[in-house]
Amino acid sequence: NAGVTQTPKFRVLKTGQSMTLLCAQDMNHEYMYWYRQDPGMGLRLIHYSVGEGTTAKGEVPDGYNVSRLKKQNFLLGLESAAPSQTSVYFCASSNRRGAHSYEQYFGPGTRLTVT
Amino acid sequence: AQSVAQPEDQVNVAEGNPLTVKCTYSVSGNPYLFWYVQYPNRGLQFLLKYITGDNLVKGSYGFEAEFNKSQTSFHLKKPSALVSDSALYFCAVRAGTTSGTYKYIFGTGTRLKVLA
């Protein structure tokens, strides 16, 4: 199986443009997460989902929206991109049962630049 | 506030020597603790976790970590470092939220450099 995949891998946006990042997982995980990684700040949680049709705000949700219409997909939207949203975005998923419970599996990341 | 601290931005160690990467945490309730490793231009990879049981946890690639409740620490260790261990290491803790769900809080990362 592919694990966690992210689309696209790279993107350059102009200020004010919108885009959607797609995350897909094939492990039937319940939980999914979107993080951003900035130098010296580690990973910060943007939004997360504990199941299909549910989403919740994380540490830095402003300027982002998410949707989880299907269990395997978690979409992150930027409605009006700003230079402060230049970052590397990671999606992750996890389960709360079984031998690998609570371990997060990460996608390869999306490098977004907003000019 | 719930948090994770990695006090060292970078740790340098000679190949073959033991290594330690430090992590302390502040969380209410029983902590679930994790270590992840990130190689350049890659996503994070799970190394090991502590949920309950033996305080010494063994993980991938010969790494281990010791949970110390009194010191609220979860330091990552390896008896003999390899050059290929050079990477960015993150400590994380699972924390409760006000809505009754859980989320993960990550430290800022420690860059490990193993010198040949």
mmCIF file with all atom_site columns, C-alpha atoms in Angstrom:
data_model
loop_
_atom_site.group_PDB
_atom_site.id
_atom_site.type_symbol
_atom_site.label_atom_id
_atom_site.label_alt_id
_atom_site.label_comp_id
_atom_site.label_asym_id
_atom_site.label_entity_id
_atom_site.label_seq_id
_atom_site.pdbx_PDB_ins_code
_atom_site.Cartn_x
_atom_site.Cartn_y
_atom_site.Cartn_z
_atom_site.occupancy
_atom_site.B_iso_or_equiv
_atom_site.pdbx_formal_charge
_atom_site.auth_seq_id
_atom_site.auth_comp_id
_atom_site.auth_asym_id
_atom_site.auth_atom_id
_atom_site.pdbx_PDB_model_num
ATOM 1   C CA . ASN A 1 1   ? 0.000   0.000  0.000  1.00 0.00 ? 1   ASN A CA 1
ATOM 2   C CA . ALA A 1 2   ? 1.087   3.604  -0.567 1.00 0.00 ? 2   ALA A CA 1
ATOM 3   C CA . GLY A 1 3   ? 0.607   4.835  3.010  1.00 0.00 ? 3   GLY A CA 1
ATOM 4   C CA . VAL A 1 4   ? -0.004  8.590  3.078  1.00 0.00 ? 4   VAL A CA 1
ATOM 5   C CA . THR A 1 5   ? 0.244   10.546 -0.154 1.00 0.00 ? 5   THR A CA 1
ATOM 6   C CA . GLN A 1 6   ? 0.044   14.295 -0.719 1.00 0.00 ? 6   GLN A CA 1
ATOM 7   C CA . THR A 1 7   ? -0.757  16.285 -3.834 1.00 0.00 ? 7   THR A CA 1
ATOM 8   C CA . PRO A 1 8   ? 0.894   18.466 -5.060 1.00 0.00 ? 8   PRO A CA 1
ATOM 9   C CA . LYS A 1 9   ? 4.522   18.197 -3.962 1.00 0.00 ? 9   LYS A CA 1
ATOM 10  C CA . PHE A 1 10  ? 5.366   21.816 -4.814 1.00 0.00 ? 10  PHE A CA 1
ATOM 11  C CA . ARG A 1 11  ? 3.324   24.910 -5.504 1.00 0.00 ? 11  ARG A CA 1
ATOM 12  C CA . VAL A 1 12  ? 3.929   28.608 -5.958 1.00 0.00 ? 12  VAL A CA 1
ATOM 13  C CA . LEU A 1 13  ? 0.991   30.954 -5.394 1.00 0.00 ? 13  LEU A CA 1
ATOM 14  C CA . LYS A 1 14  ? 0.532   34.664 -5.677 1.00 0.00 ? 14  LYS A CA 1
ATOM 15  C CA . THR A 1 15  ? -0.925  36.534 -2.720 1.00 0.00 ? 15  THR A CA 1
ATOM 16  C CA . GLY A 1 16  ? -4.697  36.243 -2.749 1.00 0.00 ? 16  GLY A CA 1
ATOM 17  C CA . GLN A 1 17  ? -4.872  33.064 -4.810 1.00 0.00 ? 17  GLN A CA 1
ATOM 18  C CA . SER A 1 18  ? -6.565  29.956 -3.487 1.00 0.00 ? 18  SER A CA 1
ATOM 19  C CA . MET A 1 19  ? -5.622  26.308 -3.582 1.00 0.00 ? 19  MET A CA 1
ATOM 20  C CA . THR A 1 20  ? -6.436  22.926 -2.097 1.00 0.00 ? 20  THR A CA 1
ATOM 21  C CA . LEU A 1 21  ? -3.946  20.381 -0.822 1.00 0.00 ? 21  LEU A CA 1
ATOM 22  C CA . LEU A 1 22  ? -5.050  16.785 -0.982 1.00 0.00 ? 22  LEU A CA 1
ATOM 23  C CA . CYS A 1 23  ? -4.052  14.079 1.469  1.00 0.00 ? 23  CYS A CA 1
ATOM 24  C CA . ALA A 1 24  ? -4.968  10.436 0.962  1.00 0.00 ? 24  ALA A CA 1
ATOM 25  C CA . GLN A 1 25  ? -4.292  7.396  3.139  1.00 0.00 ? 25  GLN A CA 1
ATOM 26  C CA . ASP A 1 26  ? -4.966  3.750  2.402  1.00 0.00 ? 26  ASP A CA 1
ATOM 27  C CA . MET A 1 27  ? -4.534  2.351  5.922  1.00 0.00 ? 27  MET A CA 1
ATOM 28  C CA . ASN A 1 28  ? -8.148  2.852  7.015  1.00 0.00 ? 28  ASN A CA 1
ATOM 29  C CA . HIS A 1 29  ? -7.001  5.211  9.761  1.00 0.00 ? 29  HIS A CA 1
ATOM 30  C CA . GLU A 1 30  ? -9.591  7.130  11.742 1.00 0.00 ? 30  GLU A CA 1
ATOM 31  C CA . TYR A 1 31  ? -7.525  10.185 12.602 1.00 0.00 ? 31  TYR A CA 1
ATOM 32  C CA . MET A 1 32  ? -5.973  12.573 10.117 1.00 0.00 ? 32  MET A CA 1
ATOM 33  C CA . TYR A 1 33  ? -3.962  15.764 10.651 1.00 0.00 ? 33  TYR A CA 1
ATOM 34  C CA . TRP A 1 34  ? -2.538  18.735 8.809  1.00 0.00 ? 34  TRP A CA 1
ATOM 35  C CA . TYR A 1 35  ? 0.671   20.330 10.086 1.00 0.00 ? 35  TYR A CA 1
ATOM 36  C CA . ARG A 1 36  ? 2.921   23.070 8.887  1.00 0.00 ? 36  ARG A CA 1
ATOM 37  C CA . GLN A 1 37  ? 6.668   22.998 9.436  1.00 0.00 ? 37  GLN A CA 1
ATOM 38  C CA . ASP A 1 38  ? 8.637   26.205 9.682  1.00 0.00 ? 38  ASP A CA 1
ATOM 39  C CA . PRO A 1 39  ? 12.335  26.577 10.580 1.00 0.00 ? 39  PRO A CA 1
ATOM 40  C CA . GLY A 1 40  ? 12.912  26.625 14.336 1.00 0.00 ? 40  GLY A CA 1
ATOM 41  C CA . MET A 1 41  ? 9.248   26.043 15.124 1.00 0.00 ? 41  MET A CA 1
ATOM 42  C CA . GLY A 1 42  ? 8.845   22.323 14.673 1.00 0.00 ? 42  GLY A CA 1
ATOM 43  C CA . LEU A 1 43  ? 5.474   21.055 13.536 1.00 0.00 ? 43  LEU A CA 1
ATOM 44  C CA . ARG A 1 44  ? 2.353   23.019 14.338 1.00 0.00 ? 44  ARG A CA 1
ATOM 45  C CA . LEU A 1 45  ? -1.093  21.503 14.039 1.00 0.00 ? 45  LEU A CA 1
ATOM 46  C CA . ILE A 1 46  ? -3.441  23.350 11.685 1.00 0.00 ? 46  ILE A CA 1
ATOM 47  C CA . HIS A 1 47  ? -6.578  21.181 11.723 1.00 0.00 ? 47  HIS A CA 1
ATOM 48  C CA . TYR A 1 48  ? -7.349  17.585 12.484 1.00 0.00 ? 48  TYR A CA 1
ATOM 49  C CA . SER A 1 49  ? -10.133 15.060 12.057 1.00 0.00 ? 49  SER A CA 1
ATOM 50  C CA . VAL A 1 50  ? -11.186 12.201 14.309 1.00 0.00 ? 50  VAL A CA 1
ATOM 51  C CA . GLY A 1 51  ? -13.403 10.588 11.700 1.00 0.00 ? 51  GLY A CA 1
ATOM 52  C CA . GLU A 1 52  ? -15.259 10.978 8.436  1.00 0.00 ? 52  GLU A CA 1
ATOM 53  C CA . GLY A 1 53  ? -17.330 14.144 8.414  1.00 0.00 ? 53  GLY A CA 1
ATOM 54  C CA . THR A 1 54  ? -15.662 15.666 11.485 1.00 0.00 ? 54  THR A CA 1
ATOM 55  C CA . THR A 1 55  ? -12.959 18.321 11.739 1.00 0.00 ? 55  THR A CA 1
ATOM 56  C CA . ALA A 1 56  ? -11.466 20.386 14.538 1.00 0.00 ? 56  ALA A CA 1
ATOM 57  C CA . LYS A 1 57  ? -9.124  23.333 14.869 1.00 0.00 ? 57  LYS A CA 1
ATOM 58  C CA . GLY A 1 58  ? -5.539  22.893 15.901 1.00 0.00 ? 58  GLY A CA 1
ATOM 59  C CA . GLU A 1 59  ? -2.954  25.362 17.056 1.00 0.00 ? 59  GLU A CA 1
ATOM 60  C CA . VAL A 1 60  ? -2.780  27.599 13.946 1.00 0.00 ? 60  VAL A CA 1
ATOM 61  C CA . PRO A 1 61  ? -6.091  27.293 12.037 1.00 0.00 ? 61  PRO A CA 1
ATOM 62  C CA . ASP A 1 62  ? -6.523  30.876 10.807 1.00 0.00 ? 62  ASP A CA 1
ATOM 63  C CA . GLY A 1 63  ? -6.502  31.212 7.021  1.00 0.00 ? 63  GLY A CA 1
ATOM 64  C CA . TYR A 1 64  ? -7.131  27.517 6.434  1.00 0.00 ? 64  TYR A CA 1
ATOM 65  C CA . ASN A 1 65  ? -10.192 25.319 6.014  1.00 0.00 ? 65  ASN A CA 1
ATOM 66  C CA . VAL A 1 66  ? -10.481 21.551 5.862  1.00 0.00 ? 66  VAL A CA 1
ATOM 67  C CA . SER A 1 67  ? -12.913 18.880 4.847  1.00 0.00 ? 67  SER A CA 1
ATOM 68  C CA . ARG A 1 68  ? -13.110 15.156 5.351  1.00 0.00 ? 68  ARG A CA 1
ATOM 69  C CA . LEU A 1 69  ? -15.939 13.884 3.221  1.00 0.00 ? 69  LEU A CA 1
ATOM 70  C CA . LYS A 1 70  ? -14.380 10.438 2.847  1.00 0.00 ? 70  LYS A CA 1
ATOM 71  C CA . LYS A 1 71  ? -12.463 8.520  5.493  1.00 0.00 ? 71  LYS A CA 1
ATOM 72  C CA . GLN A 1 72  ? -9.385  8.177  3.308  1.00 0.00 ? 72  GLN A CA 1
ATOM 73  C CA . ASN A 1 73  ? -9.109  11.829 2.236  1.00 0.00 ? 73  ASN A CA 1
ATOM 74  C CA . PHE A 1 74  ? -8.387  15.035 4.137  1.00 0.00 ? 74  PHE A CA 1
ATOM 75  C CA . LEU A 1 75  ? -8.322  18.289 2.191  1.00 0.00 ? 75  LEU A CA 1
ATOM 76  C CA . LEU A 1 76  ? -6.654  21.516 3.285  1.00 0.00 ? 76  LEU A CA 1
ATOM 77  C CA . GLY A 1 77  ? -7.789  24.726 1.637  1.00 0.00 ? 77  GLY A CA 1
ATOM 78  C CA . LEU A 1 78  ? -6.271  28.162 1.494  1.00 0.00 ? 78  LEU A CA 1
ATOM 79  C CA . GLU A 1 79  ? -8.935  30.643 0.431  1.00 0.00 ? 79  GLU A CA 1
ATOM 80  C CA . SER A 1 80  ? -6.704  33.700 0.034  1.00 0.00 ? 80  SER A CA 1
ATOM 81  C CA . ALA A 1 81  ? -3.025  32.873 0.307  1.00 0.00 ? 81  ALA A CA 1
ATOM 82  C CA . ALA A 1 82  ? -0.659  35.153 2.206  1.00 0.00 ? 82  ALA A CA 1
ATOM 83  C CA . PRO A 1 83  ? 3.162   35.180 2.302  1.00 0.00 ? 83  PRO A CA 1
ATOM 84  C CA . SER A 1 84  ? 2.963   34.058 5.963  1.00 0.00 ? 84  SER A CA 1
ATOM 85  C CA . GLN A 1 85  ? 1.566   30.767 4.684  1.00 0.00 ? 85  GLN A CA 1
ATOM 86  C CA . THR A 1 86  ? 4.810   29.940 2.914  1.00 0.00 ? 86  THR A CA 1
ATOM 87  C CA . SER A 1 87  ? 5.772   26.674 4.574  1.00 0.00 ? 87  SER A CA 1
ATOM 88  C CA . VAL A 1 88  ? 6.071   22.937 4.196  1.00 0.00 ? 88  VAL A CA 1
ATOM 89  C CA . TYR A 1 89  ? 2.768   21.201 4.853  1.00 0.00 ? 89  TYR A CA 1
ATOM 90  C CA . PHE A 1 90  ? 2.557   17.657 6.148  1.00 0.00 ? 90  PHE A CA 1
ATOM 91  C CA . CYS A 1 91  ? -0.427  15.396 6.387  1.00 0.00 ? 91  CYS A CA 1
ATOM 92  C CA . ALA A 1 92  ? -0.487  12.497 8.831  1.00 0.00 ? 92  ALA A CA 1
ATOM 93  C CA . SER A 1 93  ? -2.852  9.748  9.887  1.00 0.00 ? 93  SER A CA 1
ATOM 94  C CA . SER A 1 94  ? -3.131  7.444  12.865 1.00 0.00 ? 94  SER A CA 1
ATOM 95  C CA . ASN A 1 95  ? -5.279  4.803  14.455 1.00 0.00 ? 95  ASN A CA 1
ATOM 96  C CA . ARG A 1 96  ? -6.211  4.270  18.074 1.00 0.00 ? 96  ARG A CA 1
ATOM 97  C CA . ARG A 1 97  ? -6.356  0.496  18.009 1.00 0.00 ? 97  ARG A CA 1
ATOM 98  C CA . GLY A 1 98  ? -3.954  -2.311 17.295 1.00 0.00 ? 98  GLY A CA 1
ATOM 99  C CA . ALA A 1 99  ? -0.221  -2.800 17.577 1.00 0.00 ? 99  ALA A CA 1
ATOM 100 C CA . HIS A 1 100 ? 0.552   0.517  15.880 1.00 0.00 ? 100 HIS A CA 1
ATOM 101 C CA . SER A 1 101 ? -2.001  2.532  17.786 1.00 0.00 ? 101 SER A CA 1
ATOM 102 C CA . TYR A 1 102 ? -1.353  6.257  18.116 1.00 0.00 ? 102 TYR A CA 1
ATOM 103 C CA . GLU A 1 103 ? 1.656   6.178  15.784 1.00 0.00 ? 103 GLU A CA 1
ATOM 104 C CA . GLN A 1 104 ? 1.380   8.855  13.152 1.00 0.00 ? 104 GLN A CA 1
ATOM 105 C CA . TYR A 1 105 ? 2.226   8.098  9.536  1.00 0.00 ? 105 TYR A CA 1
ATOM 106 C CA . PHE A 1 106 ? 3.322   11.123 7.563  1.00 0.00 ? 106 PHE A CA 1
ATOM 107 C CA . GLY A 1 107 ? 3.104   12.042 3.926  1.00 0.00 ? 107 GLY A CA 1
ATOM 108 C CA . PRO A 1 108 ? 6.119   13.373 1.989  1.00 0.00 ? 108 PRO A CA 1
ATOM 109 C CA . GLY A 1 109 ? 5.056   16.998 2.344  1.00 0.00 ? 109 GLY A CA 1
ATOM 110 C CA . THR A 1 110 ? 3.995   19.874 0.108  1.00 0.00 ? 110 THR A CA 1
ATOM 111 C CA . ARG A 1 111 ? 6.328   22.832 -0.241 1.00 0.00 ? 111 ARG A CA 1
ATOM 112 C CA . LEU A 1 112 ? 4.232   25.965 -0.729 1.00 0.00 ? 112 LEU A CA 1
ATOM 113 C CA . THR A 1 113 ? 5.622   29.371 -1.575 1.00 0.00 ? 113 THR A CA 1
ATOM 114 C CA . VAL A 1 114 ? 3.385   32.437 -1.580 1.00 0.00 ? 114 VAL A CA 1
ATOM 115 C CA . THR A 1 115 ? 4.820   35.482 -3.327 1.00 0.00 ? 115 THR A CA 1
ATOM 116 C CA . ALA B 2 1   ? -0.230  24.748 29.101 1.00 0.00 ? 1   ALA B CA 1
ATOM 117 C CA . GLN B 2 2   ? 0.631   21.421 27.561 1.00 0.00 ? 2   GLN B CA 1
ATOM 118 C CA . SER B 2 3   ? 4.002   21.456 25.870 1.00 0.00 ? 3   SER B CA 1
ATOM 119 C CA . VAL B 2 4   ? 7.099   19.595 24.752 1.00 0.00 ? 4   VAL B CA 1
ATOM 120 C CA . ALA B 2 5   ? 10.618  20.968 25.052 1.00 0.00 ? 5   ALA B CA 1
ATOM 121 C CA . GLN B 2 6   ? 13.741  19.890 23.239 1.00 0.00 ? 6   GLN B CA 1
ATOM 122 C CA . PRO B 2 7   ? 16.395  22.063 24.845 1.00 0.00 ? 7   PRO B CA 1
ATOM 123 C CA . GLU B 2 8   ? 19.133  21.429 22.276 1.00 0.00 ? 8   GLU B CA 1
ATOM 124 C CA . ASP B 2 9   ? 18.882  22.711 18.717 1.00 0.00 ? 9   ASP B CA 1
ATOM 125 C CA . GLN B 2 10  ? 21.812  20.537 17.688 1.00 0.00 ? 10  GLN B CA 1
ATOM 126 C CA . VAL B 2 11  ? 23.723  17.607 19.125 1.00 0.00 ? 11  VAL B CA 1
ATOM 127 C CA . ASN B 2 12  ? 27.106  16.571 17.757 1.00 0.00 ? 12  ASN B CA 1
ATOM 128 C CA . VAL B 2 13  ? 28.543  13.161 18.503 1.00 0.00 ? 13  VAL B CA 1
ATOM 129 C CA . ALA B 2 14  ? 31.416  11.104 17.132 1.00 0.00 ? 14  ALA B CA 1
ATOM 130 C CA . GLU B 2 15  ? 30.583  7.912  15.279 1.00 0.00 ? 15  GLU B CA 1
ATOM 131 C CA . GLY B 2 16  ? 30.649  4.945  17.646 1.00 0.00 ? 16  GLY B CA 1
ATOM 132 C CA . ASN B 2 17  ? 29.947  7.052  20.722 1.00 0.00 ? 17  ASN B CA 1
ATOM 133 C CA . PRO B 2 18  ? 26.658  6.916  22.623 1.00 0.00 ? 18  PRO B CA 1
ATOM 134 C CA . LEU B 2 19  ? 24.132  9.619  21.865 1.00 0.00 ? 19  LEU B CA 1
ATOM 135 C CA . THR B 2 20  ? 21.352  11.264 23.839 1.00 0.00 ? 20  THR B CA 1
ATOM 136 C CA . VAL B 2 21  ? 18.699  13.640 22.529 1.00 0.00 ? 21  VAL B CA 1
ATOM 137 C CA . LYS B 2 22  ? 16.733  15.282 25.314 1.00 0.00 ? 22  LYS B CA 1
ATOM 138 C CA . CYS B 2 23  ? 12.990  15.809 25.649 1.00 0.00 ? 23  CYS B CA 1
ATOM 139 C CA . THR B 2 24  ? 10.853  17.034 28.521 1.00 0.00 ? 24  THR B CA 1
ATOM 140 C CA . TYR B 2 25  ? 7.101   17.415 28.548 1.00 0.00 ? 25  TYR B CA 1
ATOM 141 C CA . SER B 2 26  ? 4.232   19.018 30.380 1.00 0.00 ? 26  SER B CA 1
ATOM 142 C CA . VAL B 2 27  ? 0.845   17.359 29.968 1.00 0.00 ? 27  VAL B CA 1
ATOM 143 C CA . SER B 2 28  ? -2.083  16.532 32.194 1.00 0.00 ? 28  SER B CA 1
ATOM 144 C CA . GLY B 2 29  ? -2.864  12.902 32.815 1.00 0.00 ? 29  GLY B CA 1
ATOM 145 C CA . ASN B 2 30  ? -0.798  9.945  31.704 1.00 0.00 ? 30  ASN B CA 1
ATOM 146 C CA . PRO B 2 31  ? 1.433   10.907 28.796 1.00 0.00 ? 31  PRO B CA 1
ATOM 147 C CA . TYR B 2 32  ? 1.727   9.070  25.511 1.00 0.00 ? 32  TYR B CA 1
ATOM 148 C CA . LEU B 2 33  ? 5.203   9.936  24.221 1.00 0.00 ? 33  LEU B CA 1
ATOM 149 C CA . PHE B 2 34  ? 6.791   9.533  20.813 1.00 0.00 ? 34  PHE B CA 1
ATOM 150 C CA . TRP B 2 35  ? 10.001  10.060 18.899 1.00 0.00 ? 35  TRP B CA 1
ATOM 151 C CA . TYR B 2 36  ? 10.105  10.718 15.160 1.00 0.00 ? 36  TYR B CA 1
ATOM 152 C CA . VAL B 2 37  ? 12.999  11.190 12.761 1.00 0.00 ? 37  VAL B CA 1
ATOM 153 C CA . GLN B 2 38  ? 13.067  13.347 9.651  1.00 0.00 ? 38  GLN B CA 1
ATOM 154 C CA . TYR B 2 39  ? 15.618  13.006 6.862  1.00 0.00 ? 39  TYR B CA 1
ATOM 155 C CA . PRO B 2 40  ? 16.128  15.878 4.392  1.00 0.00 ? 40  PRO B CA 1
ATOM 156 C CA . ASN B 2 41  ? 13.126  16.583 2.171  1.00 0.00 ? 41  ASN B CA 1
ATOM 157 C CA . ARG B 2 42  ? 11.142  13.737 3.685  1.00 0.00 ? 42  ARG B CA 1
ATOM 158 C CA . GLY B 2 43  ? 8.186   13.345 5.997  1.00 0.00 ? 43  GLY B CA 1
ATOM 159 C CA . LEU B 2 44  ? 8.591   12.274 9.599  1.00 0.00 ? 44  LEU B CA 1
ATOM 160 C CA . GLN B 2 45  ? 9.087   8.593  10.399 1.00 0.00 ? 45  GLN B CA 1
ATOM 161 C CA . PHE B 2 46  ? 8.010   6.949  13.630 1.00 0.00 ? 46  PHE B CA 1
ATOM 162 C CA . LEU B 2 47  ? 10.856  5.653  15.830 1.00 0.00 ? 47  LEU B CA 1
ATOM 163 C CA . LEU B 2 48  ? 9.312   4.575  19.111 1.00 0.00 ? 48  LEU B CA 1
ATOM 164 C CA . LYS B 2 49  ? 6.600   5.285  21.651 1.00 0.00 ? 49  LYS B CA 1
ATOM 165 C CA . TYR B 2 50  ? 5.790   4.988  25.313 1.00 0.00 ? 50  TYR B CA 1
ATOM 166 C CA . ILE B 2 51  ? 2.203   4.394  26.319 1.00 0.00 ? 51  ILE B CA 1
ATOM 167 C CA . THR B 2 52  ? 2.417   2.207  29.385 1.00 0.00 ? 52  THR B CA 1
ATOM 168 C CA . GLY B 2 53  ? 4.548   -0.520 30.912 1.00 0.00 ? 53  GLY B CA 1
ATOM 169 C CA . ASP B 2 54  ? 8.335   -0.737 30.976 1.00 0.00 ? 54  ASP B CA 1
ATOM 170 C CA . ASN B 2 55  ? 9.977   2.669  31.246 1.00 0.00 ? 55  ASN B CA 1
ATOM 171 C CA . LEU B 2 56  ? 12.681  1.684  28.748 1.00 0.00 ? 56  LEU B CA 1
ATOM 172 C CA . VAL B 2 57  ? 11.282  1.510  25.256 1.00 0.00 ? 57  VAL B CA 1
ATOM 173 C CA . LYS B 2 58  ? 13.138  0.064  22.284 1.00 0.00 ? 58  LYS B CA 1
ATOM 174 C CA . GLY B 2 59  ? 12.464  1.206  18.758 1.00 0.00 ? 59  GLY B CA 1
ATOM 175 C CA . SER B 2 60  ? 13.720  1.213  15.188 1.00 0.00 ? 60  SER B CA 1
ATOM 176 C CA . TYR B 2 61  ? 17.386  1.396  14.106 1.00 0.00 ? 61  TYR B CA 1
ATOM 177 C CA . GLY B 2 62  ? 18.736  0.557  17.581 1.00 0.00 ? 62  GLY B CA 1
ATOM 178 C CA . PHE B 2 63  ? 17.218  3.595  19.287 1.00 0.00 ? 63  PHE B CA 1
ATOM 179 C CA . GLU B 2 64  ? 15.700  3.469  22.738 1.00 0.00 ? 64  GLU B CA 1
ATOM 180 C CA . ALA B 2 65  ? 14.134  5.963  25.102 1.00 0.00 ? 65  ALA B CA 1
ATOM 181 C CA . GLU B 2 66  ? 13.596  6.095  28.818 1.00 0.00 ? 66  GLU B CA 1
ATOM 182 C CA . PHE B 2 67  ? 10.410  7.442  30.337 1.00 0.00 ? 67  PHE B CA 1
ATOM 183 C CA . ASN B 2 68  ? 11.056  9.220  33.639 1.00 0.00 ? 68  ASN B CA 1
ATOM 184 C CA . LYS B 2 69  ? 7.839   10.305 35.286 1.00 0.00 ? 69  LYS B CA 1
ATOM 185 C CA . SER B 2 70  ? 9.405   12.234 38.151 1.00 0.00 ? 70  SER B CA 1
ATOM 186 C CA . GLN B 2 71  ? 11.558  14.292 35.781 1.00 0.00 ? 71  GLN B CA 1
ATOM 187 C CA . THR B 2 72  ? 8.861   14.424 33.080 1.00 0.00 ? 72  THR B CA 1
ATOM 188 C CA . SER B 2 73  ? 11.459  13.387 30.540 1.00 0.00 ? 73  SER B CA 1
ATOM 189 C CA . PHE B 2 74  ? 11.659  11.018 27.593 1.00 0.00 ? 74  PHE B CA 1
ATOM 190 C CA . HIS B 2 75  ? 15.244  11.146 26.323 1.00 0.00 ? 75  HIS B CA 1
ATOM 191 C CA . LEU B 2 76  ? 16.217  9.340  23.142 1.00 0.00 ? 76  LEU B CA 1
ATOM 192 C CA . LYS B 2 77  ? 19.368  7.227  23.290 1.00 0.00 ? 77  LYS B CA 1
ATOM 193 C CA . LYS B 2 78  ? 21.538  4.976  21.192 1.00 0.00 ? 78  LYS B CA 1
ATOM 194 C CA . PRO B 2 79  ? 24.597  3.087  22.467 1.00 0.00 ? 79  PRO B CA 1
ATOM 195 C CA . SER B 2 80  ? 26.696  3.569  19.328 1.00 0.00 ? 80  SER B CA 1
ATOM 196 C CA . ALA B 2 81  ? 25.975  6.342  16.821 1.00 0.00 ? 81  ALA B CA 1
ATOM 197 C CA . LEU B 2 82  ? 26.243  5.913  13.063 1.00 0.00 ? 82  LEU B CA 1
ATOM 198 C CA . VAL B 2 83  ? 26.857  8.632  10.483 1.00 0.00 ? 83  VAL B CA 1
ATOM 199 C CA . SER B 2 84  ? 23.560  7.579  8.904  1.00 0.00 ? 84  SER B CA 1
ATOM 200 C CA . ASP B 2 85  ? 21.761  8.585  12.137 1.00 0.00 ? 85  ASP B CA 1
ATOM 201 C CA . SER B 2 86  ? 22.366  12.233 11.233 1.00 0.00 ? 86  SER B CA 1
ATOM 202 C CA . ALA B 2 87  ? 18.889  13.743 10.888 1.00 0.00 ? 87  ALA B CA 1
ATOM 203 C CA . LEU B 2 88  ? 16.298  15.926 12.606 1.00 0.00 ? 88  LEU B CA 1
ATOM 204 C CA . TYR B 2 89  ? 14.614  14.321 15.607 1.00 0.00 ? 89  TYR B CA 1
ATOM 205 C CA . PHE B 2 90  ? 11.267  15.306 17.050 1.00 0.00 ? 90  PHE B CA 1
ATOM 206 C CA . CYS B 2 91  ? 9.720   14.423 20.382 1.00 0.00 ? 91  CYS B CA 1
ATOM 207 C CA . ALA B 2 92  ? 5.929   14.483 20.606 1.00 0.00 ? 92  ALA B CA 1
ATOM 208 C CA . VAL B 2 93  ? 3.246   13.981 23.224 1.00 0.00 ? 93  VAL B CA 1
ATOM 209 C CA . ARG B 2 94  ? -0.420  13.119 22.868 1.00 0.00 ? 94  ARG B CA 1
ATOM 210 C CA . ALA B 2 95  ? -2.475  15.675 24.727 1.00 0.00 ? 95  ALA B CA 1
ATOM 211 C CA . GLY B 2 96  ? -6.152  15.953 25.548 1.00 0.00 ? 96  GLY B CA 1
ATOM 212 C CA . THR B 2 97  ? -8.285  18.780 24.205 1.00 0.00 ? 97  THR B CA 1
ATOM 213 C CA . THR B 2 98  ? -11.198 20.667 25.735 1.00 0.00 ? 98  THR B CA 1
ATOM 214 C CA . SER B 2 99  ? -13.561 18.884 23.348 1.00 0.00 ? 99  SER B CA 1
ATOM 215 C CA . GLY B 2 100 ? -12.558 15.492 24.675 1.00 0.00 ? 100 GLY B CA 1
ATOM 216 C CA . THR B 2 101 ? -10.444 14.459 21.695 1.00 0.00 ? 101 THR B CA 1
ATOM 217 C CA . TYR B 2 102 ? -6.677  14.187 21.480 1.00 0.00 ? 102 TYR B CA 1
ATOM 218 C CA . LYS B 2 103 ? -3.989  15.904 19.479 1.00 0.00 ? 103 LYS B CA 1
ATOM 219 C CA . TYR B 2 104 ? -0.218  15.691 19.243 1.00 0.00 ? 104 TYR B CA 1
ATOM 220 C CA . ILE B 2 105 ? 2.185   18.388 20.356 1.00 0.00 ? 105 ILE B CA 1
ATOM 221 C CA . PHE B 2 106 ? 5.653   18.353 18.821 1.00 0.00 ? 106 PHE B CA 1
ATOM 222 C CA . GLY B 2 107 ? 8.902   19.763 20.085 1.00 0.00 ? 107 GLY B CA 1
ATOM 223 C CA . THR B 2 108 ? 10.912  22.129 17.913 1.00 0.00 ? 108 THR B CA 1
ATOM 224 C CA . GLY B 2 109 ? 13.306  19.396 16.858 1.00 0.00 ? 109 GLY B CA 1
ATOM 225 C CA . THR B 2 110 ? 16.962  18.563 17.526 1.00 0.00 ? 110 THR B CA 1
ATOM 226 C CA . ARG B 2 111 ? 19.415  18.199 14.691 1.00 0.00 ? 111 ARG B CA 1
ATOM 227 C CA . LEU B 2 112 ? 21.741  15.263 15.307 1.00 0.00 ? 112 LEU B CA 1
ATOM 228 C CA . LYS B 2 113 ? 25.073  15.323 13.554 1.00 0.00 ? 113 LYS B CA 1
ATOM 229 C CA . VAL B 2 114 ? 27.238  12.229 13.783 1.00 0.00 ? 114 VAL B CA 1
ATOM 230 C CA . LEU B 2 115 ? 30.830  12.913 12.826 1.00 0.00 ? 115 LEU B CA 1
ATOM 231 C CA . ALA B 2 116 ? 32.962  10.260 11.139 1.00 0.00 ? 116 ALA B CA 1
#
